[in-house]
PDB file of C-alpha atoms in Angstrom:
ATOM      1  CA  ILE A   1       6.336 -11.524  -0.296  1.00  0.00           C
ATOM      2  CA  LEU A   2       2.643 -11.831   0.417  1.00  0.00           C
ATOM      3  CA  ASN A   3       2.135  -8.631   2.347  1.00  0.00           C
ATOM      4  CA  VAL A   4       3.410  -5.096   2.285  1.00  0.00           C
ATOM      5  CA  GLU A   5       6.172  -4.663   4.815  1.00  0.00           C
ATOM      6  CA  GLN A   6       7.820  -1.442   5.884  1.00  0.00           C
ATOM      7  CA  SER A   7      11.051  -1.142   7.757  1.00  0.00           C
ATOM      8  CA  PRO A   8      12.080   0.116  10.107  1.00  0.00           C
ATOM      9  CA  GLN A   9       8.905   0.501  12.129  1.00  0.00           C
ATOM     10  CA  SER A  10      10.229   3.767  13.524  1.00  0.00           C
ATOM     11  CA  LEU A  11      13.347   5.868  13.399  1.00  0.00           C
ATOM     12  CA  HIS A  12      14.703   8.953  15.058  1.00  0.00           C
ATOM     13  CA  VAL A  13      16.655  11.452  13.009  1.00  0.00           C
ATOM     14  CA  GLN A  14      18.618  14.529  14.001  1.00  0.00           C
ATOM     15  CA  GLU A  15      17.579  17.718  12.263  1.00  0.00           C
ATOM     16  CA  GLY A  16      19.682  18.181   9.163  1.00  0.00           C
ATOM     17  CA  ASP A  17      20.495  14.496   8.725  1.00  0.00           C
ATOM     18  CA  SER A  18      19.256  12.493   5.780  1.00  0.00           C
ATOM     19  CA  THR A  19      17.463   9.189   6.121  1.00  0.00           C
ATOM     20  CA  ASN A  20      15.727   6.497   4.113  1.00  0.00           C
ATOM     21  CA  PHE A  21      13.443   3.559   4.697  1.00  0.00           C
ATOM     22  CA  THR A  22      11.959   0.670   2.788  1.00  0.00           C
ATOM     23  CA  CYS A  23       8.688  -0.684   1.549  1.00  0.00           C
ATOM     24  CA  SER A  24       8.577  -4.292   0.316  1.00  0.00           C
ATOM     25  CA  PHE A  25       5.569  -5.447  -1.664  1.00  0.00           C
ATOM     26  CA  PRO A  26       4.384  -8.397  -3.758  1.00  0.00           C
ATOM     27  CA  SER A  27       5.990  -8.091  -7.180  1.00  0.00           C
ATOM     28  CA  SER A  28       3.443 -10.315  -8.920  1.00  0.00           C
ATOM     29  CA  ASN A  29       0.447  -8.566 -10.499  1.00  0.00           C
ATOM     30  CA  PHE A  30       1.949  -5.217  -9.550  1.00  0.00           C
ATOM     31  CA  TYR A  31       0.178  -2.150 -10.854  1.00  0.00           C
ATOM     32  CA  ALA A  32       1.166   0.838  -8.716  1.00  0.00           C
ATOM     33  CA  LEU A  33       2.812   1.860  -5.481  1.00  0.00           C
ATOM     34  CA  HIS A  34       1.634   4.833  -3.475  1.00  0.00           C
ATOM     35  CA  TRP A  35       3.418   6.703  -0.686  1.00  0.00           C
ATOM     36  CA  TYR A  36       1.409   8.706   1.844  1.00  0.00           C
ATOM     37  CA  ARG A  37       2.511  11.013   4.623  1.00  0.00           C
ATOM     38  CA  TRP A  38       0.457  10.808   7.801  1.00  0.00           C
ATOM     39  CA  GLU A  39       0.918  13.362  10.537  1.00  0.00           C
ATOM     40  CA  THR A  40      -0.417  12.671  14.009  1.00  0.00           C
ATOM     41  CA  ALA A  41      -4.076  13.630  14.440  1.00  0.00           C
ATOM     42  CA  LYS A  42      -4.436  14.278  10.716  1.00  0.00           C
ATOM     43  CA  SER A  43      -5.388  12.217   7.655  1.00  0.00           C
ATOM     44  CA  PRO A  44      -2.966  10.548   5.268  1.00  0.00           C
ATOM     45  CA  GLU A  45      -1.873  12.802   2.414  1.00  0.00           C
ATOM     46  CA  ALA A  46      -0.561  11.561  -0.905  1.00  0.00           C
ATOM     47  CA  LEU A  47       3.128  11.982  -1.689  1.00  0.00           C
ATOM     48  CA  PHE A  48       3.788   9.865  -4.764  1.00  0.00           C
ATOM     49  CA  VAL A  49       2.320   7.256  -7.024  1.00  0.00           C
ATOM     50  CA  MET A  50       4.741   5.166  -9.063  1.00  0.00           C
ATOM     51  CA  THR A  51       4.071   2.529 -11.660  1.00  0.00           C
ATOM     52  CA  LEU A  52       7.199   1.858 -13.734  1.00  0.00           C
ATOM     53  CA  ASN A  53      10.274  -0.084 -12.724  1.00  0.00           C
ATOM     54  CA  GLY A  54      13.041   2.407 -12.096  1.00  0.00           C
ATOM     55  CA  ASP A  55      10.617   5.262 -11.442  1.00  0.00           C
ATOM     56  CA  GLU A  56      11.967   8.065  -9.309  1.00  0.00           C
ATOM     57  CA  LYS A  57       9.762  10.774  -7.893  1.00  0.00           C
ATOM     58  CA  LYS A  58      10.737  13.882  -5.962  1.00  0.00           C
ATOM     59  CA  LYS A  59       8.808  16.418  -3.905  1.00  0.00           C
ATOM     60  CA  GLY A  60      11.014  18.991  -2.219  1.00  0.00           C
ATOM     61  CA  ARG A  61      13.447  17.167   0.032  1.00  0.00           C
ATOM     62  CA  ILE A  62      11.562  13.877  -0.205  1.00  0.00           C
ATOM     63  CA  SER A  63      12.145  11.410  -3.013  1.00  0.00           C
ATOM     64  CA  ALA A  64      11.246   7.806  -3.767  1.00  0.00           C
ATOM     65  CA  THR A  65      12.474   5.027  -6.019  1.00  0.00           C
ATOM     66  CA  LEU A  66      10.749   1.907  -7.273  1.00  0.00           C
ATOM     67  CA  ASN A  67      11.968  -1.577  -8.167  1.00  0.00           C
ATOM     68  CA  THR A  68       9.028  -3.642  -9.377  1.00  0.00           C
ATOM     69  CA  LYS A  69      11.075  -6.709 -10.299  1.00  0.00           C
ATOM     70  CA  GLU A  70      12.296  -7.305  -6.781  1.00  0.00           C
ATOM     71  CA  GLY A  71       9.324  -5.628  -5.089  1.00  0.00           C
ATOM     72  CA  TYR A  72      10.708  -2.743  -3.095  1.00  0.00           C
ATOM     73  CA  SER A  73      10.600   1.012  -2.884  1.00  0.00           C
ATOM     74  CA  TYR A  74      12.819   3.395  -0.956  1.00  0.00           C
ATOM     75  CA  LEU A  75      11.742   6.746   0.406  1.00  0.00           C
ATOM     76  CA  TYR A  76      14.477   9.286   1.121  1.00  0.00           C
ATOM     77  CA  ILE A  77      14.355  12.443   3.204  1.00  0.00           C
ATOM     78  CA  LYS A  78      17.264  14.800   2.636  1.00  0.00           C
ATOM     79  CA  GLY A  79      18.217  17.244   5.365  1.00  0.00           C
ATOM     80  CA  SER A  80      15.383  16.244   7.705  1.00  0.00           C
ATOM     81  CA  GLN A  81      13.397  18.984   9.394  1.00  0.00           C
ATOM     82  CA  PRO A  82      11.061  18.735  12.410  1.00  0.00           C
ATOM     83  CA  GLU A  83       8.068  19.201  10.096  1.00  0.00           C
ATOM     84  CA  ASP A  84       9.029  15.934   8.379  1.00  0.00           C
ATOM     85  CA  SER A  85       8.006  14.085  11.527  1.00  0.00           C
ATOM     86  CA  ALA A  86       5.164  11.794  10.469  1.00  0.00           C
ATOM     87  CA  THR A  87       4.321   8.217   9.642  1.00  0.00           C
ATOM     88  CA  TYR A  88       5.046   7.330   6.032  1.00  0.00           C
ATOM     89  CA  LEU A  89       2.723   4.715   4.542  1.00  0.00           C
ATOM     90  CA  CYS A  90       3.233   2.736   1.396  1.00  0.00           C
ATOM     91  CA  VAL A  91       0.330   1.121  -0.431  1.00  0.00           C
ATOM     92  CA  SER A  92       0.650  -1.584  -3.050  1.00  0.00           C
ATOM     93  CA  ASP A  93      -1.972  -1.777  -5.771  1.00  0.00           C
ATOM     94  CA  SER A  94      -2.121  -5.186  -7.464  1.00  0.00           C
ATOM     95  CA  TRP A  95      -4.791  -4.693 -10.077  1.00  0.00           C
ATOM     96  CA  GLY A  96      -7.523  -3.685  -7.712  1.00  0.00           C
ATOM     97  CA  LYS A  97      -6.233  -5.173  -4.517  1.00  0.00           C
ATOM     98  CA  LEU A  98      -4.850  -2.520  -2.196  1.00  0.00           C
ATOM     99  CA  GLN A  99      -2.492  -3.494   0.594  1.00  0.00           C
ATOM    100  CA  PHE A 100      -1.272  -0.985   3.142  1.00  0.00           C
ATOM    101  CA  GLY A 101       1.981  -1.231   5.009  1.00  0.00           C
ATOM    102  CA  ALA A 102       1.979  -0.515   8.744  1.00  0.00           C
ATOM    103  CA  GLY A 103       4.078   2.586   8.174  1.00  0.00           C
ATOM    104  CA  THR A 104       7.449   3.931   9.223  1.00  0.00           C
ATOM    105  CA  GLN A 105       7.214   6.518  11.963  1.00  0.00           C
ATOM    106  CA  VAL A 106       9.840   9.234  11.556  1.00  0.00           C
ATOM    107  CA  VAL A 107      10.688  11.546  14.439  1.00  0.00           C
ATOM    108  CA  VAL A 108      13.005  14.443  13.651  1.00  0.00           C
ATOM    109  CA  THR A 109      14.547  16.055  16.689  1.00  0.00           C
ATOM    110  CA  PRO A 110      16.042  19.552  16.664  1.00  0.00           C
TER     111      PRO A 110
ATOM    112  CA  ASN B   1     -13.996  22.462  -1.271  1.00  0.00           C
ATOM    113  CA  ALA B   2     -14.282  20.597   1.983  1.00  0.00           C
ATOM    114  CA  GLY B   3     -12.789  17.425   0.471  1.00  0.00           C
ATOM    115  CA  VAL B   4     -13.811  14.339   2.449  1.00  0.00           C
ATOM    116  CA  THR B   5     -15.836  14.901   5.589  1.00  0.00           C
ATOM    117  CA  GLN B   6     -16.772  12.382   8.251  1.00  0.00           C
ATOM    118  CA  THR B   7     -19.230  12.486  11.105  1.00  0.00           C
ATOM    119  CA  PRO B   8     -19.047  12.007  13.983  1.00  0.00           C
ATOM    120  CA  LYS B   9     -15.437  12.652  15.019  1.00  0.00           C
ATOM    121  CA  PHE B  10     -15.778  10.648  18.213  1.00  0.00           C
ATOM    122  CA  GLN B  11     -18.278   8.076  19.405  1.00  0.00           C
ATOM    123  CA  VAL B  12     -18.624   5.786  22.389  1.00  0.00           C
ATOM    124  CA  LEU B  13     -20.991   2.840  22.131  1.00  0.00           C
ATOM    125  CA  LYS B  14     -22.027   0.017  24.379  1.00  0.00           C
ATOM    126  CA  THR B  15     -21.746  -3.545  23.145  1.00  0.00           C
ATOM    127  CA  GLY B  16     -24.757  -4.397  21.013  1.00  0.00           C
ATOM    128  CA  GLN B  17     -25.639  -0.837  20.079  1.00  0.00           C
ATOM    129  CA  SER B  18     -25.837   0.182  16.457  1.00  0.00           C
ATOM    130  CA  MET B  19     -24.661   3.283  14.669  1.00  0.00           C
ATOM    131  CA  THR B  20     -23.899   4.691  11.244  1.00  0.00           C
ATOM    132  CA  LEU B  21     -20.734   6.545  10.320  1.00  0.00           C
ATOM    133  CA  GLN B  22     -21.295   9.130   7.624  1.00  0.00           C
ATOM    134  CA  CYS B  23     -18.887  10.130   4.871  1.00  0.00           C
ATOM    135  CA  ALA B  24     -19.294  12.671   2.117  1.00  0.00           C
ATOM    136  CA  GLN B  25     -16.995  14.015  -0.599  1.00  0.00           C
ATOM    137  CA  ASP B  26     -17.427  17.061  -2.779  1.00  0.00           C
ATOM    138  CA  MET B  27     -14.809  16.257  -5.407  1.00  0.00           C
ATOM    139  CA  ASN B  28     -17.148  14.342  -7.752  1.00  0.00           C
ATOM    140  CA  HIS B  29     -15.103  11.202  -7.154  1.00  0.00           C
ATOM    141  CA  ASN B  30     -16.352   7.857  -8.351  1.00  0.00           C
ATOM    142  CA  SER B  31     -14.772   5.573  -5.762  1.00  0.00           C
ATOM    143  CA  MET B  32     -15.163   5.672  -2.014  1.00  0.00           C
ATOM    144  CA  TYR B  33     -13.620   3.519   0.700  1.00  0.00           C
ATOM    145  CA  TRP B  34     -13.930   2.702   4.384  1.00  0.00           C
ATOM    146  CA  TYR B  35     -10.847   1.701   6.370  1.00  0.00           C
ATOM    147  CA  ARG B  36     -10.121   0.922   9.971  1.00  0.00           C
ATOM    148  CA  GLN B  37      -6.827   1.663  11.619  1.00  0.00           C
ATOM    149  CA  ASP B  38      -5.592  -0.373  14.542  1.00  0.00           C
ATOM    150  CA  PRO B  39      -2.241   0.016  16.295  1.00  0.00           C
ATOM    151  CA  GLY B  40       0.591  -1.784  14.505  1.00  0.00           C
ATOM    152  CA  MET B  41      -1.678  -3.027  11.722  1.00  0.00           C
ATOM    153  CA  GLY B  42      -1.844  -0.189   9.269  1.00  0.00           C
ATOM    154  CA  LEU B  43      -5.032   0.630   7.425  1.00  0.00           C
ATOM    155  CA  ARG B  44      -7.329  -2.240   6.513  1.00  0.00           C
ATOM    156  CA  LEU B  45     -10.050  -1.959   3.913  1.00  0.00           C
ATOM    157  CA  ILE B  46     -13.550  -2.743   5.177  1.00  0.00           C
ATOM    158  CA  TYR B  47     -15.666  -1.987   2.104  1.00  0.00           C
ATOM    159  CA  TYR B  48     -15.365   0.078  -1.029  1.00  0.00           C
ATOM    160  CA  SER B  49     -17.608   1.411  -3.732  1.00  0.00           C
ATOM    161  CA  ALA B  50     -16.156   1.750  -7.216  1.00  0.00           C
ATOM    162  CA  SER B  51     -19.129   3.686  -8.496  1.00  0.00           C
ATOM    163  CA  GLU B  52     -22.538   4.854  -7.438  1.00  0.00           C
ATOM    164  CA  GLY B  53     -24.752   1.850  -6.827  1.00  0.00           C
ATOM    165  CA  THR B  54     -21.974  -0.692  -6.311  1.00  0.00           C
ATOM    166  CA  THR B  55     -20.249  -1.902  -3.165  1.00  0.00           C
ATOM    167  CA  ASP B  56     -17.667  -4.608  -2.567  1.00  0.00           C
ATOM    168  CA  LYS B  57     -16.117  -6.250   0.443  1.00  0.00           C
ATOM    169  CA  GLY B  58     -12.596  -5.468   1.439  1.00  0.00           C
ATOM    170  CA  GLU B  59     -10.243  -7.269   3.762  1.00  0.00           C
ATOM    171  CA  VAL B  60     -12.300  -7.065   6.985  1.00  0.00           C
ATOM    172  CA  PRO B  61     -16.025  -6.680   6.173  1.00  0.00           C
ATOM    173  CA  ASN B  62     -17.523  -8.830   8.938  1.00  0.00           C
ATOM    174  CA  GLY B  63     -19.771  -6.901  11.302  1.00  0.00           C
ATOM    175  CA  TYR B  64     -20.251  -3.991   8.913  1.00  0.00           C
ATOM    176  CA  ASN B  65     -22.649  -2.905   6.204  1.00  0.00           C
ATOM    177  CA  VAL B  66     -22.335  -0.024   3.787  1.00  0.00           C
ATOM    178  CA  SER B  67     -24.580   2.096   1.622  1.00  0.00           C
ATOM    179  CA  ARG B  68     -23.555   4.227  -1.319  1.00  0.00           C
ATOM    180  CA  LEU B  69     -26.440   6.618  -0.998  1.00  0.00           C
ATOM    181  CA  ASN B  70     -25.432   8.685  -4.018  1.00  0.00           C
ATOM    182  CA  LYS B  71     -22.200   9.730  -5.674  1.00  0.00           C
ATOM    183  CA  ARG B  72     -21.271  11.990  -2.744  1.00  0.00           C
ATOM    184  CA  GLU B  73     -22.126   9.844   0.265  1.00  0.00           C
ATOM    185  CA  PHE B  74     -20.914   6.479   1.541  1.00  0.00           C
ATOM    186  CA  SER B  75     -22.044   5.335   4.978  1.00  0.00           C
ATOM    187  CA  LEU B  76     -20.749   2.546   7.213  1.00  0.00           C
ATOM    188  CA  ARG B  77     -23.109   0.824   9.624  1.00  0.00           C
ATOM    189  CA  LEU B  78     -22.359  -1.260  12.668  1.00  0.00           C
ATOM    190  CA  GLU B  79     -25.508  -3.253  13.410  1.00  0.00           C
ATOM    191  CA  SER B  80     -24.392  -4.679  16.743  1.00  0.00           C
ATOM    192  CA  ALA B  81     -21.180  -3.125  17.966  1.00  0.00           C
ATOM    193  CA  ALA B  82     -18.508  -5.282  19.584  1.00  0.00           C
ATOM    194  CA  PRO B  83     -15.400  -4.249  21.546  1.00  0.00           C
ATOM    195  CA  SER B  84     -13.289  -5.630  18.680  1.00  0.00           C
ATOM    196  CA  GLN B  85     -14.673  -2.820  16.538  1.00  0.00           C
ATOM    197  CA  THR B  86     -12.997  -0.197  18.685  1.00  0.00           C
ATOM    198  CA  SER B  87     -10.820   1.557  16.151  1.00  0.00           C
ATOM    199  CA  VAL B  88     -10.276   4.697  14.143  1.00  0.00           C
ATOM    200  CA  TYR B  89     -12.311   4.669  10.943  1.00  0.00           C
ATOM    201  CA  PHE B  90     -11.230   6.540   7.848  1.00  0.00           C
ATOM    202  CA  CYS B  91     -13.243   7.245   4.754  1.00  0.00           C
ATOM    203  CA  ALA B  92     -11.471   7.986   1.482  1.00  0.00           C
ATOM    204  CA  SER B  93     -12.347   8.750  -2.103  1.00  0.00           C
ATOM    205  CA  SER B  94     -10.606   8.641  -5.465  1.00  0.00           C
ATOM    206  CA  ALA B  95     -11.481   9.829  -8.930  1.00  0.00           C
ATOM    207  CA  GLY B  96     -11.318   6.494 -10.784  1.00  0.00           C
ATOM    208  CA  THR B  97     -13.751   3.615 -10.796  1.00  0.00           C
ATOM    209  CA  GLY B  98     -11.395   1.107  -9.267  1.00  0.00           C
ATOM    210  CA  ALA B  99      -8.156   0.852  -7.366  1.00  0.00           C
ATOM    211  CA  ASN B 100      -5.457   2.020  -9.768  1.00  0.00           C
ATOM    212  CA  THR B 101      -3.014   4.870  -9.876  1.00  0.00           C
ATOM    213  CA  ASP B 102      -5.557   7.318  -8.493  1.00  0.00           C
ATOM    214  CA  THR B 103      -4.610   9.085  -5.322  1.00  0.00           C
ATOM    215  CA  GLN B 104      -6.952   8.567  -2.434  1.00  0.00           C
ATOM    216  CA  TYR B 105      -8.099  11.525  -0.375  1.00  0.00           C
ATOM    217  CA  PHE B 106      -8.829  10.770   3.231  1.00  0.00           C
ATOM    218  CA  GLY B 107     -11.289  12.181   5.704  1.00  0.00           C
ATOM    219  CA  PRO B 108     -10.256  13.229   9.226  1.00  0.00           C
ATOM    220  CA  GLY B 109     -11.319   9.939  10.812  1.00  0.00           C
ATOM    221  CA  THR B 110     -13.857   8.810  13.400  1.00  0.00           C
ATOM    222  CA  ARG B 111     -12.564   7.473  16.688  1.00  0.00           C
ATOM    223  CA  LEU B 112     -14.963   4.778  17.907  1.00  0.00           C
ATOM    224  CA  THR B 113     -14.842   3.098  21.289  1.00  0.00           C
ATOM    225  CA  VAL B 114     -17.074   0.141  22.075  1.00  0.00           C
ATOM    226  CA  LEU B 115     -17.402  -0.661  25.769  1.00  0.00           C
TER     227      LEU B 115
END
């Protein structure tokens, strides 16, 4: 994988349901993976930074896992709420080279 | 702390005009970045500065120049604006002196339209 790819591009979730989505990144020269949350009309805000294979991070109802050998990370939202509606960006850091994914847009409907 | 501030918030230019986007951070961060965001393409790095007095090209530097005026300020200049430079521009900063595990803090963005 040469670029950072996020899938799906967008998803709609019913309030209370859980969901997850993927970030694929180049596994060679990997240093760190960042997840950002980006609400409409605002700036991206940091959620997690992960560096080690098998890393798991959690912040409230949102958690993320990392597999550096195969080059993917999952982000999970448990019991989605309308305030979780945002675009979630992943950023791969390969020893100084940052690559941004295009984001997964999450829309949580009541 | 204001964090990362950008001016202006909105700007409309005619093709060929020049302008400078200003960015300042009050977190004593070493690194600063300029990105552009276009629909369906995510954020793309234009230029970055790993420390005061240094600047480096990112993924899409053509048509832009930057100045790291001091530790706080990092400006982006369009010498001769083109419609292809219509975009939303984000400035960011991080504590370290290079891209690593440091979290980046983003400004509110500047929406630029070139007619």
